[in-house]
Every structure is written in structure tokens, then in C-alpha cells.
Tab-separated table of C-alpha atoms and ligand atoms in Angstrom:
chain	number	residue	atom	x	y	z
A	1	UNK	CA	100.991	99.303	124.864
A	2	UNK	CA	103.549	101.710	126.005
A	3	UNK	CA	104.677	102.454	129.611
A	4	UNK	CA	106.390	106.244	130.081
A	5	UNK	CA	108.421	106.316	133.340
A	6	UNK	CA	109.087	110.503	134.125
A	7	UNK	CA	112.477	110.014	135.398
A	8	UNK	CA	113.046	113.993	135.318
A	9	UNK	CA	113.095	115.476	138.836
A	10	UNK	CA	111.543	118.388	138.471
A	11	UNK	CA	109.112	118.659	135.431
A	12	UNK	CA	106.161	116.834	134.616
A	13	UNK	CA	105.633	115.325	130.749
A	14	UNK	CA	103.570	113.123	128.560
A	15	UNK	CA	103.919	111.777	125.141
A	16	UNK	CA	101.827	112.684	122.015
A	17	UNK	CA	101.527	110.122	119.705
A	18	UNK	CA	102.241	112.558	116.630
A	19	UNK	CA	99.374	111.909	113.684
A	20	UNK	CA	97.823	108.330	115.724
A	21	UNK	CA	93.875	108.437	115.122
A	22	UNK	CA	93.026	107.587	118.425
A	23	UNK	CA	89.390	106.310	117.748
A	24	UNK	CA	87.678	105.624	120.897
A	25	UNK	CA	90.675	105.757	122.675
A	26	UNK	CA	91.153	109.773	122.986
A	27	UNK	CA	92.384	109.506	126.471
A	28	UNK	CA	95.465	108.148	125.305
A	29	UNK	CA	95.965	111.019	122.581
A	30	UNK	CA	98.612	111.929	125.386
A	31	UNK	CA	97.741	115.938	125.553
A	32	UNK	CA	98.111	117.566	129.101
A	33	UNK	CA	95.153	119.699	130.309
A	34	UNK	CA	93.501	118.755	127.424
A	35	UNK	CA	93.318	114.383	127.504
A	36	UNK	CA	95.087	113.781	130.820
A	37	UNK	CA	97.097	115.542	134.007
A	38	UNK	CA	100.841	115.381	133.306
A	39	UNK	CA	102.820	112.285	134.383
A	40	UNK	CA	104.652	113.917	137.726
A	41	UNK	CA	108.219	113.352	137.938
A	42	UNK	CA	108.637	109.865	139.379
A	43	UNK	CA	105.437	108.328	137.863
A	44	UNK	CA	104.642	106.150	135.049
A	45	UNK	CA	101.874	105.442	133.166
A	46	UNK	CA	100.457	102.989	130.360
A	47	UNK	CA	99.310	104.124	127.348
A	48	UNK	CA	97.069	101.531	125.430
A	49	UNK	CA	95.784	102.473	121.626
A	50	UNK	CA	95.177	100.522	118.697
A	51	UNK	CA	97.662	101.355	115.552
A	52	UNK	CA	95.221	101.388	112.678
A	53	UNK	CA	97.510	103.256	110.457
A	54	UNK	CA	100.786	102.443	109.327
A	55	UNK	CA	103.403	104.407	108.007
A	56	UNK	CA	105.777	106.607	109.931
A	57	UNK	CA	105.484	108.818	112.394
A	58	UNK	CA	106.758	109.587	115.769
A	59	UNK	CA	106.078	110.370	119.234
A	60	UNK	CA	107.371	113.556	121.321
A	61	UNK	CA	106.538	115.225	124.542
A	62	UNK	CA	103.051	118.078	124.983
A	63	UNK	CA	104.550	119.552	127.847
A	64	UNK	CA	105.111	123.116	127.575
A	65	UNK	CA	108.187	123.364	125.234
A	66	UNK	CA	109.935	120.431	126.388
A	67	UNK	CA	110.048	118.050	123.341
A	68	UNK	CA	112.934	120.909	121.909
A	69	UNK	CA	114.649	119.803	124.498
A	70	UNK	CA	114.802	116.353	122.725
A	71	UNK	CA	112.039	114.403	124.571
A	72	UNK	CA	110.876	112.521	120.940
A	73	UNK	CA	111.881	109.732	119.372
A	74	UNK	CA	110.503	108.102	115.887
A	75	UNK	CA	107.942	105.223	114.769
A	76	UNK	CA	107.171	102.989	112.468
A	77	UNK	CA	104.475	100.673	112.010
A	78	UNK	CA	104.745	97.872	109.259
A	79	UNK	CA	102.051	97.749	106.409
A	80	UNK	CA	101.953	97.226	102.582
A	81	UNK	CA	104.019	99.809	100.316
A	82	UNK	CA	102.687	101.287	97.008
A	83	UNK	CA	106.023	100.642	95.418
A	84	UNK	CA	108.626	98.150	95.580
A	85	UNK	CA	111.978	98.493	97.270
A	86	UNK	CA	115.023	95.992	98.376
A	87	UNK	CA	115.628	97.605	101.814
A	88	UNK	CA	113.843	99.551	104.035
A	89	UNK	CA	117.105	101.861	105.673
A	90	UNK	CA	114.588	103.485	108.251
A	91	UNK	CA	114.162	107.098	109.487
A	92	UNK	CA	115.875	109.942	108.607
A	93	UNK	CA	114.329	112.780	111.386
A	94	UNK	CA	115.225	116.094	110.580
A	95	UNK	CA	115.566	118.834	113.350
A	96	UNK	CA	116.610	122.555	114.185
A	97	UNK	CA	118.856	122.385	116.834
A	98	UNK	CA	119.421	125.451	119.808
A	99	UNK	CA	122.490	125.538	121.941
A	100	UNK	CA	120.514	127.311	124.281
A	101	UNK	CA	117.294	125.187	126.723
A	102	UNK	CA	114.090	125.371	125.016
A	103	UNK	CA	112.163	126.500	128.007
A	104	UNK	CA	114.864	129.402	128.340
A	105	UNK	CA	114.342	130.443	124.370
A	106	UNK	CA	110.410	129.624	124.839
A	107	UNK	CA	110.328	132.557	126.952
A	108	UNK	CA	112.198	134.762	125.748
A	109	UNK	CA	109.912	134.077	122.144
A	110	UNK	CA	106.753	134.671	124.136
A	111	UNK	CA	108.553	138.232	124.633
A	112	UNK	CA	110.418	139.024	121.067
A	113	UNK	CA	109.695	141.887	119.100
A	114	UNK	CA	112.355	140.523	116.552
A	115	UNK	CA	110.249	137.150	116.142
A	116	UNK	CA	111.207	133.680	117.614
A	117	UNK	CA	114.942	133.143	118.139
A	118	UNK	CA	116.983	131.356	115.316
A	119	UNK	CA	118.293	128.112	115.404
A	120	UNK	CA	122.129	127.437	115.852
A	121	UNK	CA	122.384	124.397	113.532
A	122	UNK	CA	120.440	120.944	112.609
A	123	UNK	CA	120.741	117.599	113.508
A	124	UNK	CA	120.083	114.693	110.417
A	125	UNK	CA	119.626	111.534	112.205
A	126	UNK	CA	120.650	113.029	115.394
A	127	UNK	CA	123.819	114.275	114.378
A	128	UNK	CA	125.689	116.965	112.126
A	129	UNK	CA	129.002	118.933	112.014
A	130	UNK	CA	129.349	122.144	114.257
A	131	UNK	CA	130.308	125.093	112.292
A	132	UNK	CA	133.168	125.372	114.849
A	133	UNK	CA	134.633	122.101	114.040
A	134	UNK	CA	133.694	118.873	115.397
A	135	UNK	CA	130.588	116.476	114.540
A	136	UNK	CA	130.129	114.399	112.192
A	137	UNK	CA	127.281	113.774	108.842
A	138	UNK	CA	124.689	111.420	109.405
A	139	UNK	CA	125.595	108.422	107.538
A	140	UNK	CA	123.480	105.882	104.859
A	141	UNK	CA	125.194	103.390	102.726
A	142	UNK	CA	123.835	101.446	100.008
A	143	UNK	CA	124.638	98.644	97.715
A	144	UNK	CA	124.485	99.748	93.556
A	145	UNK	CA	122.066	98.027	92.708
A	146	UNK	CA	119.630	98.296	94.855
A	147	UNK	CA	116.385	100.192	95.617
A	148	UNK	CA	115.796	101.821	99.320
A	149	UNK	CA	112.933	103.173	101.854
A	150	UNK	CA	113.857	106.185	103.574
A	151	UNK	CA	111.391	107.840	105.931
A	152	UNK	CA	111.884	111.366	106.215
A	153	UNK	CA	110.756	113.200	109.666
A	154	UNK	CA	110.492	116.953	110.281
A	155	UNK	CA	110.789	117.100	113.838
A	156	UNK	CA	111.638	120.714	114.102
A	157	UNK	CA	110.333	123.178	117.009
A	158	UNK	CA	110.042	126.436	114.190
A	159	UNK	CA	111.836	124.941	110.848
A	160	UNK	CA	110.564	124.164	107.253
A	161	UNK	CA	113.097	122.194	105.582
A	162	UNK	CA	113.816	120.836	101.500
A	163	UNK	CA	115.395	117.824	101.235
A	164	UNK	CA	117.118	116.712	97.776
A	165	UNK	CA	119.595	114.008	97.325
A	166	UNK	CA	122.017	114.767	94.631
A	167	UNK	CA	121.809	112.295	91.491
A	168	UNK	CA	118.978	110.102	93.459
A	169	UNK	CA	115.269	111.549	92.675
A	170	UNK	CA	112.993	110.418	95.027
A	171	UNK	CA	110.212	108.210	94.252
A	172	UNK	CA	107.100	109.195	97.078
A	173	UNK	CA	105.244	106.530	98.698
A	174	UNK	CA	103.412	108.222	101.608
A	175	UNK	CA	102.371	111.436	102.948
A	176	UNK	CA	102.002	111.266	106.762
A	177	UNK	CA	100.389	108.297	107.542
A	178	UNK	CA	98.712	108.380	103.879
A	179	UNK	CA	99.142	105.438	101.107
A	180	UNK	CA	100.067	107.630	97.945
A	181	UNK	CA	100.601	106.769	93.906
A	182	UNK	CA	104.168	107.581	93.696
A	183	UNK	CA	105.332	110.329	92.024
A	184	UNK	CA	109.001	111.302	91.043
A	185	UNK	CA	110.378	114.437	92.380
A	186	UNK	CA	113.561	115.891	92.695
A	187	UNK	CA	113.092	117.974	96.218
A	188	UNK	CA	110.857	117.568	99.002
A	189	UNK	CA	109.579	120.286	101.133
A	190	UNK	CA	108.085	119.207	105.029
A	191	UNK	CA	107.016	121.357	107.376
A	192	UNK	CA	106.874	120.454	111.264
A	193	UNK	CA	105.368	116.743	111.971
A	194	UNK	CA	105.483	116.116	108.304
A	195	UNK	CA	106.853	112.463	107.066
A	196	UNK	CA	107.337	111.373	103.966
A	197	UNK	CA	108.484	108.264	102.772
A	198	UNK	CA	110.331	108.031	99.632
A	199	UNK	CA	112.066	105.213	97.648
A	200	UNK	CA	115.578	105.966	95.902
A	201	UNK	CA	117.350	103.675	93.133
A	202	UNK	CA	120.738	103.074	93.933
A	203	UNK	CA	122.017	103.101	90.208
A	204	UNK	CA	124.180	105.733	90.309
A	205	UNK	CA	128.292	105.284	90.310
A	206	UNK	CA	129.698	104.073	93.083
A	207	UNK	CA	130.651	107.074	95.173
A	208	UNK	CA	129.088	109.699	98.192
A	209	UNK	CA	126.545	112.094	97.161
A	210	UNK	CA	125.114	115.100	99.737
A	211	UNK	CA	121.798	114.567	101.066
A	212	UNK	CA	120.748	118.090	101.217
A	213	UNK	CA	118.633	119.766	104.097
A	214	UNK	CA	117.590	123.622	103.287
A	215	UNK	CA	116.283	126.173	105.627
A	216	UNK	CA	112.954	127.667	104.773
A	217	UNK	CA	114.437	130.978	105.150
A	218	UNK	CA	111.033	132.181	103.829
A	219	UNK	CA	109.501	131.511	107.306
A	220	UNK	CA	112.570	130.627	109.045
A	221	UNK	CA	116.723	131.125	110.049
A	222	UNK	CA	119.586	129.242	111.038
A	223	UNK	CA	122.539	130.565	111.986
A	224	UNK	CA	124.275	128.216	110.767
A	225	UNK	CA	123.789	129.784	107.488
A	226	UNK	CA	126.493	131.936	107.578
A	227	UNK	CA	129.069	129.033	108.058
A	228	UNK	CA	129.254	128.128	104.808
A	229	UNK	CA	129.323	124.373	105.496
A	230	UNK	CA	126.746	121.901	103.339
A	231	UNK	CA	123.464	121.098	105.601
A	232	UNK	CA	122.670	117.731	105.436
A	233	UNK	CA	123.816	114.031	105.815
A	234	UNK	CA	125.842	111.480	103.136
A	235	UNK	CA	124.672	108.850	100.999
A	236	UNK	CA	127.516	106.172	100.781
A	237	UNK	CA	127.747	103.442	97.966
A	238	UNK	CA	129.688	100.380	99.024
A	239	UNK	CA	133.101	100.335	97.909
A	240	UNK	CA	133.162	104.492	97.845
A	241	UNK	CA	136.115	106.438	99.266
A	242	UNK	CA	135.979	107.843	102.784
A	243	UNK	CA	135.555	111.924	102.979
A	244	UNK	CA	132.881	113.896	101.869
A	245	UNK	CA	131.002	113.860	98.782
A	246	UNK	CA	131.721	116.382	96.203
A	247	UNK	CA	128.730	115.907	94.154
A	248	UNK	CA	126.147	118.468	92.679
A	249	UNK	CA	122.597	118.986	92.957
A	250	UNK	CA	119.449	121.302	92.351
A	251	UNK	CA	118.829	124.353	94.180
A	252	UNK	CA	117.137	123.650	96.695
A	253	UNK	CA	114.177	125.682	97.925
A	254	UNK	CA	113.863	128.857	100.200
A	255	UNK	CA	110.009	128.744	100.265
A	256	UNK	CA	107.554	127.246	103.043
A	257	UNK	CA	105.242	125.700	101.081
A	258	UNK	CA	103.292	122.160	100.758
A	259	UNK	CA	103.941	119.686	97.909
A	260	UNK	CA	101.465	120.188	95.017
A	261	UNK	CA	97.998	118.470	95.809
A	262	UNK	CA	97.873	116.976	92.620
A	263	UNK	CA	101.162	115.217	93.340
A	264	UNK	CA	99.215	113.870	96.409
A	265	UNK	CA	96.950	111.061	95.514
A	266	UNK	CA	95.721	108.514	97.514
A	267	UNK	CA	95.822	105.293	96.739
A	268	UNK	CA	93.192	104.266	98.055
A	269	UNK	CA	90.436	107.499	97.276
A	270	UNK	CA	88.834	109.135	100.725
A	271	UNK	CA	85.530	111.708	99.929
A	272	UNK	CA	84.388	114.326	101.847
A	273	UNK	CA	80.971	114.166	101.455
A	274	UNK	CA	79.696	117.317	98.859
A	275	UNK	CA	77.557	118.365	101.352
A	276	UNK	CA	79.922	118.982	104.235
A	277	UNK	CA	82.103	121.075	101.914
A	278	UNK	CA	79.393	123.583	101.195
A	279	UNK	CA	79.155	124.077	105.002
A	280	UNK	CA	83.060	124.754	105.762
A	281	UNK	CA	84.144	126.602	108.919
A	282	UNK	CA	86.348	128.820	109.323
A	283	UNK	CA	88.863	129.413	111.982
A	284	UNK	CA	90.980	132.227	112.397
A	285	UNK	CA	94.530	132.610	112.781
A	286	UNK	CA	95.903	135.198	114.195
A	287	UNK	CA	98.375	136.466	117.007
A	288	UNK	CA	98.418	139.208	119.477
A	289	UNK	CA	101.700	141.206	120.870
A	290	UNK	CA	101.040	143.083	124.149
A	291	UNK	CA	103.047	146.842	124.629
A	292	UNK	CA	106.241	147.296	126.302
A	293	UNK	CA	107.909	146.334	128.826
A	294	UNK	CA	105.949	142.460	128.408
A	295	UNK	CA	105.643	142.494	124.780
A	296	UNK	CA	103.887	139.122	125.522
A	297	UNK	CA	103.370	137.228	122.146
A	298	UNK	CA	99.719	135.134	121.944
A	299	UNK	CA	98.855	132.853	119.255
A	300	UNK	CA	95.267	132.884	118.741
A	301	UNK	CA	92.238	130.849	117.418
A	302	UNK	CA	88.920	133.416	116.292
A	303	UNK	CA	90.740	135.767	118.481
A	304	UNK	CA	91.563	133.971	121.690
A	305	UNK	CA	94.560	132.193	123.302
A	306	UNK	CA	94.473	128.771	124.331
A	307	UNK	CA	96.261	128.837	127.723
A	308	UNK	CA	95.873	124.852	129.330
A	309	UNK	CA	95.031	124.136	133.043
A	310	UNK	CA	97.123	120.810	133.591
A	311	UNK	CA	95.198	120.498	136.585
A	312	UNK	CA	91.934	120.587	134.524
A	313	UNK	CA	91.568	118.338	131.541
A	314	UNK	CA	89.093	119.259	129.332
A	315	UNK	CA	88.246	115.659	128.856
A	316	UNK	CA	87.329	114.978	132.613
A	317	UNK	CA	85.114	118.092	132.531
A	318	UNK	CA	83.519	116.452	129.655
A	319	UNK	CA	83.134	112.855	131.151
A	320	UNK	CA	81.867	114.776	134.325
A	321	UNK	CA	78.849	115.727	131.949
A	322	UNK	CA	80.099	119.228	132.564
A	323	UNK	CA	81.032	122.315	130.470
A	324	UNK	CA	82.405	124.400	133.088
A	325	UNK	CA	85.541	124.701	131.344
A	326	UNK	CA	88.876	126.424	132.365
A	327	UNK	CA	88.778	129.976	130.650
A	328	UNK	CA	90.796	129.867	127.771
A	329	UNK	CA	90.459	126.222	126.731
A	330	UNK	CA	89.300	127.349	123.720
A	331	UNK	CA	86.496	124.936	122.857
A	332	UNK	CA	85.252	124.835	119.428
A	333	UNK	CA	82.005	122.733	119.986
A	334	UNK	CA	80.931	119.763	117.593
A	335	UNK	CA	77.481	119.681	118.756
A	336	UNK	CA	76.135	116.532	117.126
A	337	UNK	CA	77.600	113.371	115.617
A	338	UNK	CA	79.066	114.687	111.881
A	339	UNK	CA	81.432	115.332	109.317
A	340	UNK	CA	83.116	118.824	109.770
A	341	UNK	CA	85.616	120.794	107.612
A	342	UNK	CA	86.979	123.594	108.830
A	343	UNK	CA	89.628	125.713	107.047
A	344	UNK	CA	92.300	127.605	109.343
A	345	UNK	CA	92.717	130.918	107.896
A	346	UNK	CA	95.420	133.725	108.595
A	347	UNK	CA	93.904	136.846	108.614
A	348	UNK	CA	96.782	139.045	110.599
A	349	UNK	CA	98.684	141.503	109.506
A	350	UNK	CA	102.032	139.112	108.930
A	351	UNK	CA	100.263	136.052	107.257
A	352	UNK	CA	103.215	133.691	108.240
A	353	UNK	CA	103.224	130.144	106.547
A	354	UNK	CA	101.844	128.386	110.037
A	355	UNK	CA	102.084	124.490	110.359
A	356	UNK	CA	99.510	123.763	112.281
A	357	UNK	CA	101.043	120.980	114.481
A	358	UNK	CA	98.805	118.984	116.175
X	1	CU	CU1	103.199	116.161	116.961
């Protein structure tokens, strides 16, 4: 149970529970004009769903572009791990960060010709050094010795990032909310909403090592490329000197791309039944730009935008037995009870690597 008080004065908000199978309980799936009306400023409301995952994960405002404005915040719910580990040091959310207000940068996106705007820096836990002095690393310190959980967040609004720690491979527990066989690797690459939960061995000599964050400059920017300063946060063995690490490490990835699928195993095996797979979907991906002087940028699915009426859920026009929906809901009906697979293709002209965040 969760109460949300909208203590903002003049915009309305709501809070997705980011990756939370909400089984019979899809009114809470916290999605404006879609699930519910907005919670107006001043109100509060309950959510109530049952956690029947566990993992981590976290939660973050649906309205409009407001969770880059830093409505978000992380979860974790306690279950079973497929390896063993000493101490659990928590989560480690990873974010682009704009010195200028989201809603002010979300329109002038909706109106670039140059693509989205970049980034001015990240934040590691919240917190990194400016590039014009100030700020400090994020900050984890172990004992040598010892083996530690870290769960590792992408909470971006348009970043892919790499993460490496230097001397410390990690050992890969879960994907998302997903039990996996662990699997060493040296760099991990997450895309928005992505977690994944890794296990490192602190056997290393005593001293600070760089946790590295990279840029996916394949899909992506950051100005604070330019600056020359390490991205990331510091691992800190007890009894280490203060200052930054000056350790080494692999070079770290440009590319947006997903780990290897046959690095992801479950451990405990889910099929799609055969006979769904020979009837896949498809869904297009694709985005429109309108001419000069609005340029106006549209993603679309099979050609058309999905533009929500807050007013108008699409789940109360459901419940009313209805399917006069708003124009440009952009339902994709499931007409009976089923499996269904559908695969989200990008057939435009710039095939960008996409996260589909939802
Ligand atoms: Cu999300």
C-alpha cells in the first residue's frame, strides 16, 4: 500500500510502478489517461498491488515529462538470490542529468531537427562532480574480504549507459525483475528502466577503484564528454587513502545494445508456448517530423501517435463496456483470453536503438 500526496501547485502526477505485473490489479499500474485521471495538485491517493516479484526496480512519475525532473525514487523487494553474497550495499541508480527543466527541453525535442537535446552531466547515486568544479563521486566502501549486492538502475530520460568496475568483474544475478544463472562479465550495458543486480568479490588490494559509467554515444551525448573528467562513482576498501582512485580498467562500450541472450538464463525456465511463436505480431516503429516552422516530432506505433486524454482513461471506457475511445489512444486489441507475442520493429529511415520503456 502506498499513499502519493501531489504537493506540487500547479501540475498534476502519478506514479508508475516501473516493471510491477499488476495482475488483476491494472488500475493501480499508475498510467494517466490510460489506468487513472492524474492525482490534481493537492490530492492523494492509495495505491494497493500485490508484489509478486522481487528484485529491484523503481517507481517514477507518467506525467508528461515530469519524472526528468526527478519525481522517481528506487525499490526493492526482498526474495531468494541465485548466488551468495555477505552484504547487500543497495542501489546504485544511474541517470542523465539536464541543467535545464524537462518540460522546457521536452518541448523544444518535440520541435528539433538536430534530435533530442544532450544531457549536461550524470548523477551515480544522486550525485557526481560538475565539470566546473564542485560535486562530489558517489561513494561505496567495502571490507576485503567480503562479497557484495549492488543493484544497478538506469533511470535515464534518453541515455544508454556501460558500467565496469575496475579490477571487480561482476558476477549477474538478475535481469529486471528476472532470477538469472550468474554469469561473469566484465561490463554491463542497460538501457532506460533496465536493473541489474550484480555481486562483486571484494578481494582486491586495499585501495579505491573507478566505477565507470559510459555514454552510449551510439544512440546518445553528454556534454559532459568534453570535460575530460572520469564518469562514474568510487569503490572504497576500508583502510584506503582518501582522493580519487587511480586505477585502470577496460574500455568501456560506445554501443546501445542488450547483453547477449545466451548470457540471460533463467533460473527458473519460462516457455512461450510453440504455437504462439508461429503467430507473432508485429508492431511498427516509426516516427514522423512535420515541415517548418513546427517541425513537430511524433513517435509512432503502425503509423500513429499515441496522444493521452487525462480526462479519458482508456480503462473507464473499457469498464463502461464501451469502445468509444479518445482518438489517438492507440488501442491494439487482444480480442480473446491468450498468449500474444508481438515483436516491435523499426522500420524508419533512422533505425535508432529504441528502449521501449514501459
Ligand atoms: Cu518505467
Amino acid at each position: 500500500v502506498v499513499n502519493v500526496k501531489n504537493s506540487m501547485k500547479d501540475n498534476g502526477t502519478d506514479i508508475h510502478w516501473h516493471g510491477i505485473r499488476q495482475l488483476n490489479s491494472c488500475q493501480q499500474d499508475g498510467v494517466p489517461g490510460v489506468t487513472e485521471c492524474p492525482i490534481a495538485p493537492g490530492k492523494t491517493r492509495q495505491y494497493r498491488f500485490r508484489a509478486t516479484q522481487f528484485g529491484t526496480t523503481w517507481y517514477h512519475s507518467h506525467w508528461s515529462s515530469q519524472y526528468g525532473d526527478g519525481v522517481l525514487g528506487t525499490m526493492i523487494i526482498d526474495g531468494p538470490a541465485t548466488a551468495n553474497y555477505d552484504e547487500d550495499l543497495g542501489v546504485l541508480p544511474i541517470t542523465d542529468y539536464y541543467y535545464t527543466p524537462a518540460f522546457t527541453l521536452n518541448e523544444v525535442a518535440q520541435h528539433s531537427t538536430r534530435g533530442p537535446p544532450s544531457p549536461n552531466n550524470i548523477l551515480v547515486n544522486g550525485t557526481h562532480v560538475s565539470p566546473n568544479g564542485g560535486g562530489m563521486y558517489a561513494k561505496m566502501t567495502v571490507a576485503k574480504g567480503k562479497k557484495y549486492r549492488i543493484r544497478i538502475i538506469n533511470t535515464s530520460v534518453d541515455s544508454t549507459f556501460s558500467v565496469a568496475l575496475d579490477g571487480h568483474p561482476f558476477t549477474v544475478i538478475t535481469a529486471d525483475f528476472v532470477p538469472i544463472k550468474p554469469y561473469i562479465t566484465s561490463q554491463l550495458t542497460l538501457a532506460i528502466g533496465q536493473r541489474y543486480d550484480v555481486v562483486i568479490n571484494a578481494n582486491q588490494t586495499v585501495e579505491n577503484y573507478w566505477f565507470r559509467v559510459a555514454v552510449g554515444t551510439d544512440c546518445g551525448s553528454n556534454t559532459i564528454l568534453t570535460s575530460g573528467i572520469q564518469l562514474g562513482a568510487i569503490l572504497s576498501y576500508n583502510g584506503a587513502s582518501s582522493g580519487n582512485p587511480t586505477s585502470t580498467g577496460v574500455t568501456m562500450r560506445t554501443a546501445c545494445v542488450d547483453e547477449k541472450t545466451s548470457d540471460l538464463i533463467p533460473w527458473v525456465p519460462n516457455t512461450v508456448p510453440s504455437s504462439v511463436v508461429g503467430q507473432a505480431g508485429k508492431l511498427d516503429l516509426g516516427f514522423s517530423q512535420a515541415a517548418a516552422p513546427s517541425n513537430l516530432v511524433r513517435w509512432l506505433i503502425d503509423g500513429t501517435p499515441m496522444i493521452v486524454d487525462w480526462n479519458n482513461p482508456t480503462l473507464e471506457t473499457t469498464l463502461a463496456g464501451s469502445s468509444n475511445f479518445y482518438s489517438n489512444a492507440n488501442i491494439h486489441e487482444m480480442s480473446t483470453s491468450n498468449w500474444y507475442l508481438r515483436w516491435i520493429q523499426s522500420t524508419a529511415a533512422v533505425r535508432l536503438p529504441h528502449p521501449i520503456h514501459h
